Short mmCIF file of C-alpha atoms and ligand atoms in Angstrom, two decimals:
data_model
loop_
_atom_site.label_atom_id
_atom_site.label_comp_id
_atom_site.label_asym_id
_atom_site.label_seq_id
_atom_site.Cartn_x
_atom_site.Cartn_y
_atom_site.Cartn_z
CA MET M 18 -2.18 -150.50 -82.47
CA VAL M 19 -5.50 -152.21 -82.25
CA PRO M 20 -7.44 -151.12 -79.16
CA GLY M 21 -7.44 -153.86 -76.51
CA ILE M 22 -11.14 -154.01 -75.82
CA HIS M 23 -10.91 -157.53 -74.42
CA ARG M 24 -8.21 -156.64 -71.94
CA PRO M 25 -8.90 -155.02 -68.56
CA ALA M 26 -6.91 -151.83 -69.15
CA SER M 27 -8.14 -148.42 -70.20
CA VAL M 28 -7.63 -144.70 -70.07
CA ASN M 29 -10.68 -143.19 -68.40
CA VAL M 30 -11.61 -139.63 -69.21
CA ASN M 31 -13.90 -137.53 -67.05
CA LEU M 32 -15.79 -135.28 -69.47
CA ASP M 33 -17.31 -133.29 -66.61
CA ALA M 34 -13.81 -132.27 -65.58
CA ILE M 35 -13.00 -131.28 -69.17
CA LYS M 36 -16.12 -129.11 -69.34
CA GLU M 37 -15.54 -127.62 -65.90
CA ASN M 38 -11.96 -126.68 -66.77
CA ILE M 39 -13.14 -124.90 -69.92
CA ARG M 40 -15.95 -123.14 -68.06
CA ASN M 41 -13.48 -121.97 -65.41
CA GLU M 42 -11.06 -120.71 -68.05
CA LYS M 43 -13.85 -118.89 -69.86
CA LYS M 44 -14.49 -116.91 -66.68
CA ASN M 45 -10.79 -116.06 -66.64
CA LEU M 46 -10.75 -114.65 -70.19
CA LYS M 47 -10.06 -110.97 -70.64
CA ASP M 48 -12.62 -108.75 -72.37
CA GLY M 49 -13.23 -109.88 -75.94
CA GLN M 50 -10.82 -112.78 -75.67
CA LYS M 51 -11.77 -116.04 -77.38
CA LEU M 52 -10.93 -119.56 -76.32
CA PHE M 53 -9.55 -122.04 -78.85
CA ALA M 54 -9.33 -125.56 -77.48
CA VAL M 55 -6.02 -127.22 -78.32
CA VAL M 56 -6.84 -130.84 -79.13
CA LYS M 57 -3.66 -131.83 -80.96
CA ALA M 58 -2.14 -135.28 -80.47
CA ASN M 59 -5.53 -136.84 -79.92
CA ALA M 60 -6.33 -134.23 -77.29
CA TYR M 61 -3.11 -134.92 -75.37
CA GLY M 62 -4.07 -138.60 -75.37
CA HIS M 63 -7.62 -137.98 -74.11
CA GLY M 64 -9.40 -138.51 -77.46
CA ALA M 65 -9.76 -135.58 -79.86
CA VAL M 66 -13.33 -135.97 -81.08
CA ARG M 67 -14.89 -136.61 -77.67
CA VAL M 68 -12.96 -133.78 -76.06
CA ALA M 69 -13.82 -131.40 -78.92
CA LYS M 70 -17.52 -132.26 -78.63
CA ALA M 71 -17.45 -131.75 -74.87
CA ALA M 72 -15.73 -128.41 -75.44
CA LEU M 73 -18.46 -127.37 -77.87
CA GLU M 74 -21.11 -128.15 -75.27
CA VAL M 75 -19.68 -125.48 -72.98
CA GLY M 76 -18.78 -123.17 -75.85
CA VAL M 77 -15.42 -122.58 -77.48
CA ALA M 78 -14.67 -120.34 -80.47
CA GLY M 79 -12.44 -122.81 -82.30
CA PHE M 80 -9.80 -125.48 -82.14
CA CYS M 81 -6.07 -125.83 -82.62
CA VAL M 82 -4.34 -128.99 -83.80
CA ALA M 83 -0.77 -129.74 -84.83
CA ILE M 84 -1.16 -131.54 -88.16
CA LEU M 85 -3.61 -131.43 -91.06
CA ASP M 86 -4.94 -134.93 -90.43
CA GLU M 87 -6.03 -133.93 -86.94
CA ALA M 88 -7.99 -131.05 -88.43
CA LEU M 89 -9.59 -133.33 -91.02
CA GLN M 90 -10.56 -135.77 -88.28
CA LEU M 91 -12.53 -132.98 -86.57
CA ARG M 92 -14.19 -131.93 -89.83
CA ARG M 93 -15.17 -135.54 -90.50
CA ALA M 94 -16.78 -135.54 -87.05
CA ASP M 95 -18.99 -132.66 -88.25
CA ILE M 96 -17.21 -129.99 -86.29
CA VAL M 97 -17.68 -126.70 -88.13
CA LYS M 98 -15.94 -124.17 -85.86
CA PRO M 99 -12.63 -122.64 -86.98
CA ILE M 100 -9.66 -125.00 -86.82
CA LEU M 101 -6.07 -123.80 -86.93
CA VAL M 102 -3.18 -126.13 -87.70
CA LEU M 103 -0.27 -124.88 -85.59
CA GLY M 104 2.47 -126.90 -87.28
CA VAL M 105 3.86 -126.74 -90.80
CA VAL M 106 1.66 -128.38 -93.42
CA SER M 107 3.30 -129.17 -96.75
CA PRO M 108 2.24 -126.39 -99.19
CA GLU M 109 0.95 -128.97 -101.66
CA TYR M 110 -1.86 -129.72 -99.19
CA ALA M 111 -2.97 -126.10 -98.93
CA PRO M 112 -5.91 -126.80 -101.28
CA ILE M 113 -7.11 -129.66 -99.06
CA ALA M 114 -7.06 -127.32 -96.08
CA ALA M 115 -8.85 -124.58 -98.02
CA ALA M 116 -11.52 -126.96 -99.30
CA ASN M 117 -12.22 -128.04 -95.72
CA ASP M 118 -12.16 -124.52 -94.29
CA ILE M 119 -9.08 -125.31 -92.21
CA SER M 120 -6.68 -122.48 -91.34
CA LEU M 121 -2.97 -123.03 -91.78
CA THR M 122 0.13 -121.42 -90.30
CA ILE M 123 2.55 -119.54 -92.56
CA PRO M 124 5.93 -120.64 -91.20
CA ASN M 125 8.10 -118.71 -93.68
CA LEU M 126 8.21 -116.90 -97.01
CA GLU M 127 9.03 -119.95 -99.14
CA TRP M 128 5.97 -121.70 -97.84
CA LEU M 129 3.76 -118.77 -98.74
CA LYS M 130 4.96 -118.62 -102.34
CA GLU M 131 4.76 -122.40 -102.77
CA ALA M 132 1.26 -122.61 -101.27
CA GLU M 133 0.05 -119.86 -103.56
CA LYS M 134 0.91 -121.91 -106.66
CA TYR M 135 -1.22 -124.80 -105.50
CA LEU M 136 -4.10 -122.56 -104.44
CA GLU M 137 -4.10 -120.63 -107.68
CA LYS M 138 -4.35 -123.83 -109.68
CA GLU M 139 -7.48 -124.84 -107.79
CA HIS M 140 -8.92 -121.32 -107.42
CA LEU M 141 -9.17 -121.70 -103.68
CA GLN M 142 -8.70 -119.20 -100.88
CA LEU M 143 -6.89 -120.36 -97.77
CA LYS M 144 -7.27 -118.91 -94.29
CA VAL M 145 -3.84 -118.30 -92.82
CA HIS M 146 -2.21 -117.28 -89.58
CA ILE M 147 1.22 -115.67 -89.89
CA GLY M 148 3.59 -117.52 -87.60
CA ILE M 149 6.03 -115.35 -85.70
CA ASP M 150 9.15 -116.66 -84.04
CA SER M 151 9.42 -114.27 -81.14
CA GLY M 152 11.93 -116.48 -79.38
CA MET M 153 10.56 -120.00 -79.36
CA GLY M 154 13.02 -120.80 -82.13
CA ARG M 155 10.71 -123.29 -83.81
CA ILE M 156 8.73 -121.94 -86.79
CA GLY M 157 7.62 -118.54 -87.99
CA PHE M 158 9.19 -115.27 -89.15
CA ASN M 159 12.07 -113.98 -87.10
CA GLU M 160 13.49 -111.38 -89.50
CA ASP M 161 11.84 -108.02 -90.13
CA GLU M 162 12.49 -108.01 -93.90
CA ASP M 163 10.93 -111.44 -94.43
CA LEU M 164 7.83 -110.49 -92.50
CA ILE M 165 7.45 -107.22 -94.39
CA GLU M 166 7.79 -109.08 -97.69
CA ALA M 167 5.23 -111.68 -96.63
CA SER M 168 2.88 -109.02 -95.42
CA ASN M 169 3.06 -107.14 -98.71
CA TYR M 170 2.66 -110.39 -100.58
CA LEU M 171 -0.51 -111.20 -98.65
CA LYS M 172 -2.01 -107.76 -99.14
CA ASP M 173 -4.91 -107.89 -101.60
CA ASN M 174 -3.91 -111.42 -102.51
CA PRO M 175 -7.08 -113.35 -103.42
CA ASN M 176 -5.50 -116.70 -102.56
CA PHE M 177 -5.24 -115.91 -98.88
CA PHE M 178 -7.39 -114.58 -96.09
CA VAL M 179 -5.23 -113.36 -93.22
CA GLU M 180 -7.17 -114.67 -90.29
CA GLY M 181 -4.41 -114.42 -87.73
CA MET M 182 -0.91 -113.82 -86.57
CA PHE M 183 0.59 -115.63 -83.61
CA ALA M 184 3.66 -116.56 -81.66
CA HIS M 185 4.36 -119.14 -78.99
CA PHE M 186 6.00 -118.64 -75.61
CA ALA M 187 8.97 -120.73 -74.58
CA SER M 188 8.70 -120.07 -70.86
CA ALA M 189 5.26 -118.77 -69.88
CA ASP M 190 5.27 -121.49 -67.21
CA SER M 191 8.31 -120.09 -65.47
CA ALA M 192 8.40 -117.75 -62.47
CA ASP M 193 11.27 -115.81 -64.06
CA ASP M 194 9.66 -113.75 -66.80
CA THR M 195 12.75 -112.13 -68.32
CA TYR M 196 12.61 -114.18 -71.51
CA PHE M 197 8.82 -113.98 -71.62
CA LYS M 198 9.07 -110.19 -71.69
CA HIS M 199 11.73 -110.35 -74.38
CA GLN M 200 9.34 -112.43 -76.47
CA VAL M 201 6.48 -109.99 -75.95
CA GLU M 202 8.68 -107.10 -77.02
CA LYS M 203 9.86 -108.86 -80.15
CA PHE M 204 6.30 -109.84 -81.05
CA ASN M 205 5.02 -106.30 -80.61
CA HIS M 206 7.80 -105.04 -82.82
CA MET M 207 6.99 -107.62 -85.54
CA LYS M 208 3.32 -106.72 -85.27
CA SER M 209 4.12 -103.07 -85.95
CA LEU M 210 5.63 -104.03 -89.32
CA LEU M 211 2.44 -105.53 -90.74
CA THR M 212 0.77 -104.01 -93.77
CA VAL M 213 -2.18 -106.38 -93.47
CA LYS M 214 -4.62 -106.53 -90.60
CA PRO M 215 -5.16 -110.03 -89.21
CA LYS M 216 -8.52 -110.71 -87.60
CA TRP M 217 -6.95 -112.30 -84.52
CA ILE M 218 -3.54 -111.68 -83.04
CA HIS M 219 -2.70 -114.25 -80.43
CA VAL M 220 0.08 -115.42 -78.14
CA ASP M 221 -1.55 -116.92 -75.04
CA ASN M 222 -1.20 -120.59 -74.22
CA THR M 223 -2.57 -122.10 -71.02
CA ALA M 224 0.35 -120.86 -68.94
CA ALA M 225 0.18 -117.24 -70.09
CA SER M 226 -3.54 -117.22 -69.35
CA VAL M 227 -3.82 -119.07 -66.05
CA PHE M 228 -0.75 -117.42 -64.55
CA GLY M 229 -2.29 -114.07 -65.43
CA LYS M 230 0.50 -112.76 -67.66
CA ASP M 231 -0.16 -109.21 -68.70
CA VAL M 232 -0.12 -109.52 -72.47
CA LYS M 233 -2.64 -108.78 -75.19
CA SER M 234 -3.99 -111.82 -77.04
CA ASP M 235 -7.26 -112.07 -78.98
CA ILE M 236 -7.29 -115.82 -78.52
CA VAL M 237 -6.17 -118.09 -75.71
CA ARG M 238 -4.90 -121.34 -77.17
CA PHE M 239 -5.96 -123.41 -74.20
CA GLY M 240 -4.28 -126.81 -74.20
CA ILE M 241 -3.07 -128.54 -71.05
CA GLY M 242 -5.60 -126.65 -68.92
CA ILE M 243 -8.49 -128.42 -70.67
CA TYR M 244 -7.16 -131.65 -69.26
CA GLY M 245 -6.96 -130.16 -65.79
CA LEU M 246 -3.21 -130.01 -65.54
CA ASN M 247 -1.12 -127.13 -64.30
CA PRO M 248 1.27 -126.15 -67.10
CA SER M 249 4.01 -125.31 -64.65
CA SER M 250 5.84 -128.45 -65.48
CA ASN M 251 9.47 -128.12 -64.62
CA PRO M 252 10.02 -131.26 -62.51
CA ALA M 253 12.61 -129.49 -60.39
CA SER M 254 10.45 -126.52 -59.44
CA SER M 255 7.23 -126.41 -57.53
CA ASP M 256 4.08 -125.47 -59.41
CA LEU M 257 3.17 -121.87 -60.04
CA ASN M 258 -0.36 -121.25 -58.85
CA SER M 259 -3.04 -121.31 -61.50
CA GLN M 260 -5.69 -118.64 -61.01
CA VAL M 261 -8.09 -121.03 -62.74
CA LYS M 262 -9.30 -124.10 -60.91
CA LEU M 263 -8.17 -127.14 -62.88
CA THR M 264 -9.38 -130.69 -62.34
CA PRO M 265 -7.46 -133.56 -63.93
CA ALA M 266 -9.59 -135.60 -66.33
CA LEU M 267 -7.46 -138.65 -67.00
CA SER M 268 -6.90 -141.84 -65.10
CA PHE M 269 -5.23 -145.03 -66.27
CA VAL M 270 -6.59 -148.23 -64.82
CA SER M 271 -6.21 -151.96 -65.11
CA GLU M 272 -6.64 -155.12 -63.04
CA LEU M 273 -4.53 -157.91 -61.64
CA THR M 274 -4.53 -160.82 -64.07
CA HIS M 275 -2.29 -163.14 -62.05
CA VAL M 276 -1.23 -163.43 -58.39
CA LYS M 277 1.32 -165.77 -56.83
CA THR M 278 3.86 -166.17 -54.07
CA ILE M 279 7.50 -166.43 -55.01
CA HIS M 280 10.26 -167.64 -52.72
CA LYS M 281 13.71 -166.57 -51.64
CA GLY M 282 16.00 -166.48 -54.67
CA ASP M 283 13.20 -166.27 -57.28
CA GLY M 284 13.57 -163.43 -59.78
CA VAL M 285 10.94 -161.29 -61.50
CA SER M 286 11.01 -160.26 -65.17
CA TYR M 287 13.80 -159.83 -67.71
CA GLY M 288 17.28 -159.73 -66.26
CA SER M 289 15.95 -160.64 -62.79
CA THR M 290 16.53 -157.13 -61.52
CA PHE M 291 14.25 -158.09 -58.62
CA VAL M 292 15.10 -161.17 -56.61
CA ALA M 293 12.97 -162.15 -53.63
CA ASP M 294 14.79 -162.34 -50.31
CA LYS M 295 11.79 -163.99 -48.65
CA ASP M 296 8.35 -165.24 -49.60
CA THR M 297 6.88 -162.42 -51.66
CA ILE M 298 3.46 -161.94 -53.24
CA ILE M 299 3.61 -160.77 -56.82
CA GLY M 300 0.74 -159.50 -58.93
CA THR M 301 0.78 -159.12 -62.70
CA VAL M 302 -0.81 -156.21 -64.57
CA PRO M 303 -1.48 -156.60 -68.33
CA VAL M 304 0.06 -153.30 -69.43
CA GLY M 305 3.58 -152.53 -70.61
CA TYR M 306 5.84 -150.22 -72.53
CA ALA M 307 3.95 -150.88 -75.77
CA ASP M 308 1.05 -149.08 -74.09
CA GLY M 309 3.29 -146.12 -73.33
CA TRP M 310 3.97 -147.24 -69.78
CA ILE M 311 7.72 -147.04 -70.26
CA ARG M 312 10.40 -149.10 -68.55
CA LYS M 313 11.58 -146.12 -66.53
CA PHE M 314 8.48 -146.53 -64.36
CA GLN M 315 10.09 -149.53 -62.67
CA GLY M 316 9.83 -148.84 -58.93
CA PHE M 317 6.92 -146.40 -59.23
CA LYS M 318 4.05 -147.20 -56.87
CA VAL M 319 0.63 -147.88 -58.36
CA LYS M 320 -2.55 -148.38 -56.37
CA VAL M 321 -3.72 -151.99 -56.12
CA GLY M 322 -6.94 -152.36 -54.16
CA ASN M 323 -6.24 -149.90 -51.35
CA SER M 324 -2.45 -150.24 -51.26
CA TYR M 325 0.30 -148.46 -53.11
CA CYS M 326 2.56 -151.16 -54.48
CA PRO M 327 5.94 -150.81 -56.20
CA ILE M 328 6.49 -152.05 -59.72
CA VAL M 329 9.14 -154.74 -59.35
CA GLY M 330 11.38 -156.11 -62.08
CA ARG M 331 11.56 -154.64 -65.55
CA ILE M 332 8.40 -153.49 -67.24
CA CYS M 333 7.80 -155.79 -70.23
CA MET M 334 6.24 -154.85 -73.56
CA ASP M 335 2.76 -155.94 -72.43
CA GLN M 336 2.85 -156.67 -68.70
CA PHE M 337 4.42 -155.55 -65.46
CA MET M 338 4.60 -156.95 -61.97
CA VAL M 339 3.94 -155.40 -58.57
CA GLU M 340 4.84 -156.50 -55.06
CA LEU M 341 1.65 -156.94 -53.05
CA PRO M 342 1.36 -156.62 -49.26
CA GLU M 343 -1.01 -159.58 -49.15
CA LYS M 344 -2.78 -162.04 -51.43
CA MET M 345 -5.34 -160.20 -53.52
CA PRO M 346 -7.89 -161.69 -55.88
CA ILE M 347 -7.42 -161.70 -59.62
CA GLY M 348 -9.47 -158.81 -60.97
CA THR M 349 -8.43 -156.42 -58.19
CA LYS M 350 -8.45 -152.88 -59.56
CA VAL M 351 -5.09 -151.31 -60.34
CA THR M 352 -4.93 -147.53 -60.69
CA ILE M 353 -1.73 -146.82 -62.53
CA ILE M 354 -2.37 -143.08 -62.86
CA SER M 355 -4.93 -141.43 -60.60
CA ASP M 356 -7.00 -138.42 -61.62
CA ASN M 357 -6.92 -137.25 -58.01
CA PRO M 358 -4.08 -134.73 -57.75
CA ASN M 359 -3.68 -135.57 -54.07
CA ASP M 360 -2.90 -139.23 -54.76
CA PRO M 361 0.78 -140.14 -54.90
CA ASN M 362 0.27 -141.71 -58.33
CA ASN M 363 -1.16 -138.56 -59.92
CA ILE M 364 0.12 -137.81 -63.42
CA LYS M 365 2.48 -135.05 -62.33
CA ALA M 366 4.10 -137.41 -59.81
CA ALA M 367 4.39 -140.07 -62.50
CA ALA M 368 6.03 -137.58 -64.84
CA ASP M 369 8.42 -136.39 -62.12
CA TYR M 370 9.36 -140.02 -61.46
CA VAL M 371 10.61 -140.48 -65.01
CA ASP M 372 12.06 -136.97 -65.27
CA THR M 373 9.59 -135.64 -67.76
CA ILE M 374 6.41 -133.57 -67.95
CA HIS M 375 2.83 -134.75 -67.63
CA TYR M 376 2.18 -133.69 -71.24
CA GLU M 377 4.52 -136.44 -72.35
CA VAL M 378 3.14 -139.11 -70.02
CA ALA M 379 -0.40 -138.48 -71.33
CA CYS M 380 0.68 -138.43 -74.98
CA LEU M 381 2.61 -141.67 -74.60
CA LEU M 382 -0.50 -143.65 -73.68
CA ASP M 383 -1.07 -145.68 -76.82
CA ASP M 384 -4.25 -146.36 -78.75
CA ARG M 385 -3.99 -149.95 -77.57
CA LEU M 386 -5.58 -148.59 -74.38
CA PRO M 387 -9.23 -147.89 -75.15
CA ARG M 388 -10.45 -144.49 -73.99
CA LYS M 389 -13.56 -144.73 -71.81
CA TYR M 390 -15.63 -141.63 -71.15
CA PHE M 391 -17.82 -140.84 -68.23
CA GLU M 392 -19.88 -137.90 -67.06
CA LYS M 393 -22.70 -137.38 -64.66
C1 PLP E 7 0.61 -126.98 -77.98
C2 PLP E 7 0.51 -125.54 -78.23
C3 PLP E 7 -0.34 -124.74 -77.44
C4 PLP E 7 -1.00 -125.24 -76.19
O1 PLP E 7 -0.07 -125.25 -75.13
P1 PLP E 7 -0.55 -125.61 -73.65
O2 PLP E 7 0.69 -125.44 -72.83
O3 PLP E 7 -0.97 -127.03 -73.70
O4 PLP E 7 -1.64 -124.70 -73.31
C5 PLP E 7 -0.51 -123.42 -77.81
N1 PLP E 7 0.12 -122.91 -78.87
C6 PLP E 7 0.97 -123.64 -79.64
C7 PLP E 7 1.63 -123.01 -80.80
C8 PLP E 7 1.19 -124.97 -79.34
O5 PLP E 7 2.03 -125.68 -80.09
#
């Protein structure tokens, strides 16, 4: 969607917080460990290029993204550090990745053989990370024989440089580490089968690192922590404590565009799910589900001026309404999501309200909301 630069609504990103979170995590790294900043999905909605540049200011060894286009976006922004695409890229695009010095994940044997054909044709060498499915059940090798075959295939193969091998944890954010340990065991077993020697072997995500899991990983793929959010994200459980201080970077703000009093019997929004039982002051905010502020947020309290006010009536595509305690001027600031974790409208609380995780709330915020950056 086209960014709404003439509308008072934006996602504000505190680059100082981003840098501070990375600095704090760097102090938490184990000996020799490197930090790769995960900036997939437009840096979890925060803006990939600006976040990546802020990360470079404090020093990171590389970046992870999910799709090839996200890697190309960083290259086009003159970022030269290593970039790993964590998802599956169609083998036909292996030459594009190689030509741009972008590392790809090998998800399976078929991929490897297919990619080789395309690389051979163009006489290009691709940097690869062998994906291991140690229990995430998503992509990567999960059978010994396949991994051994791939490993032998890669050995002395001029089309590939084996830069890494990695797996992903399904439950590093959980207090119960039974499955985590099972994954570590399986990974270590798979590792022992290799006949090639990857430069970096890595398993840590934010959770494994900030909850101090005892596991060897040459790289920490640091995602949600960059944005200052605790990865312990099960809405039903309370947060595990991060040993790294994390400061949220994102807030979502707008303004009142319309204020009025409605009277007993007057409804608000589609289906009149709210009907006034007395004179009621209603404010309108120019943001809706098309911005990623989904209908399930009906009833959630956002901050208007100094008051927390419930969203009343259904959230529309482009606007929603709030019940105000008193008449407030048009232009009054509305903080839909606060970057202060102590505020009741912090992103974790918002996510809990709609039964999801803060990762999803941040990613939902559409490009129609311009990203505004500030730092000291
Ligand atoms: C997204 C992702 C990460 C980052 O996870 P966080 O919980 O945000 O730290 C790391 N590794 C892989 C494979 C991922 O897909």
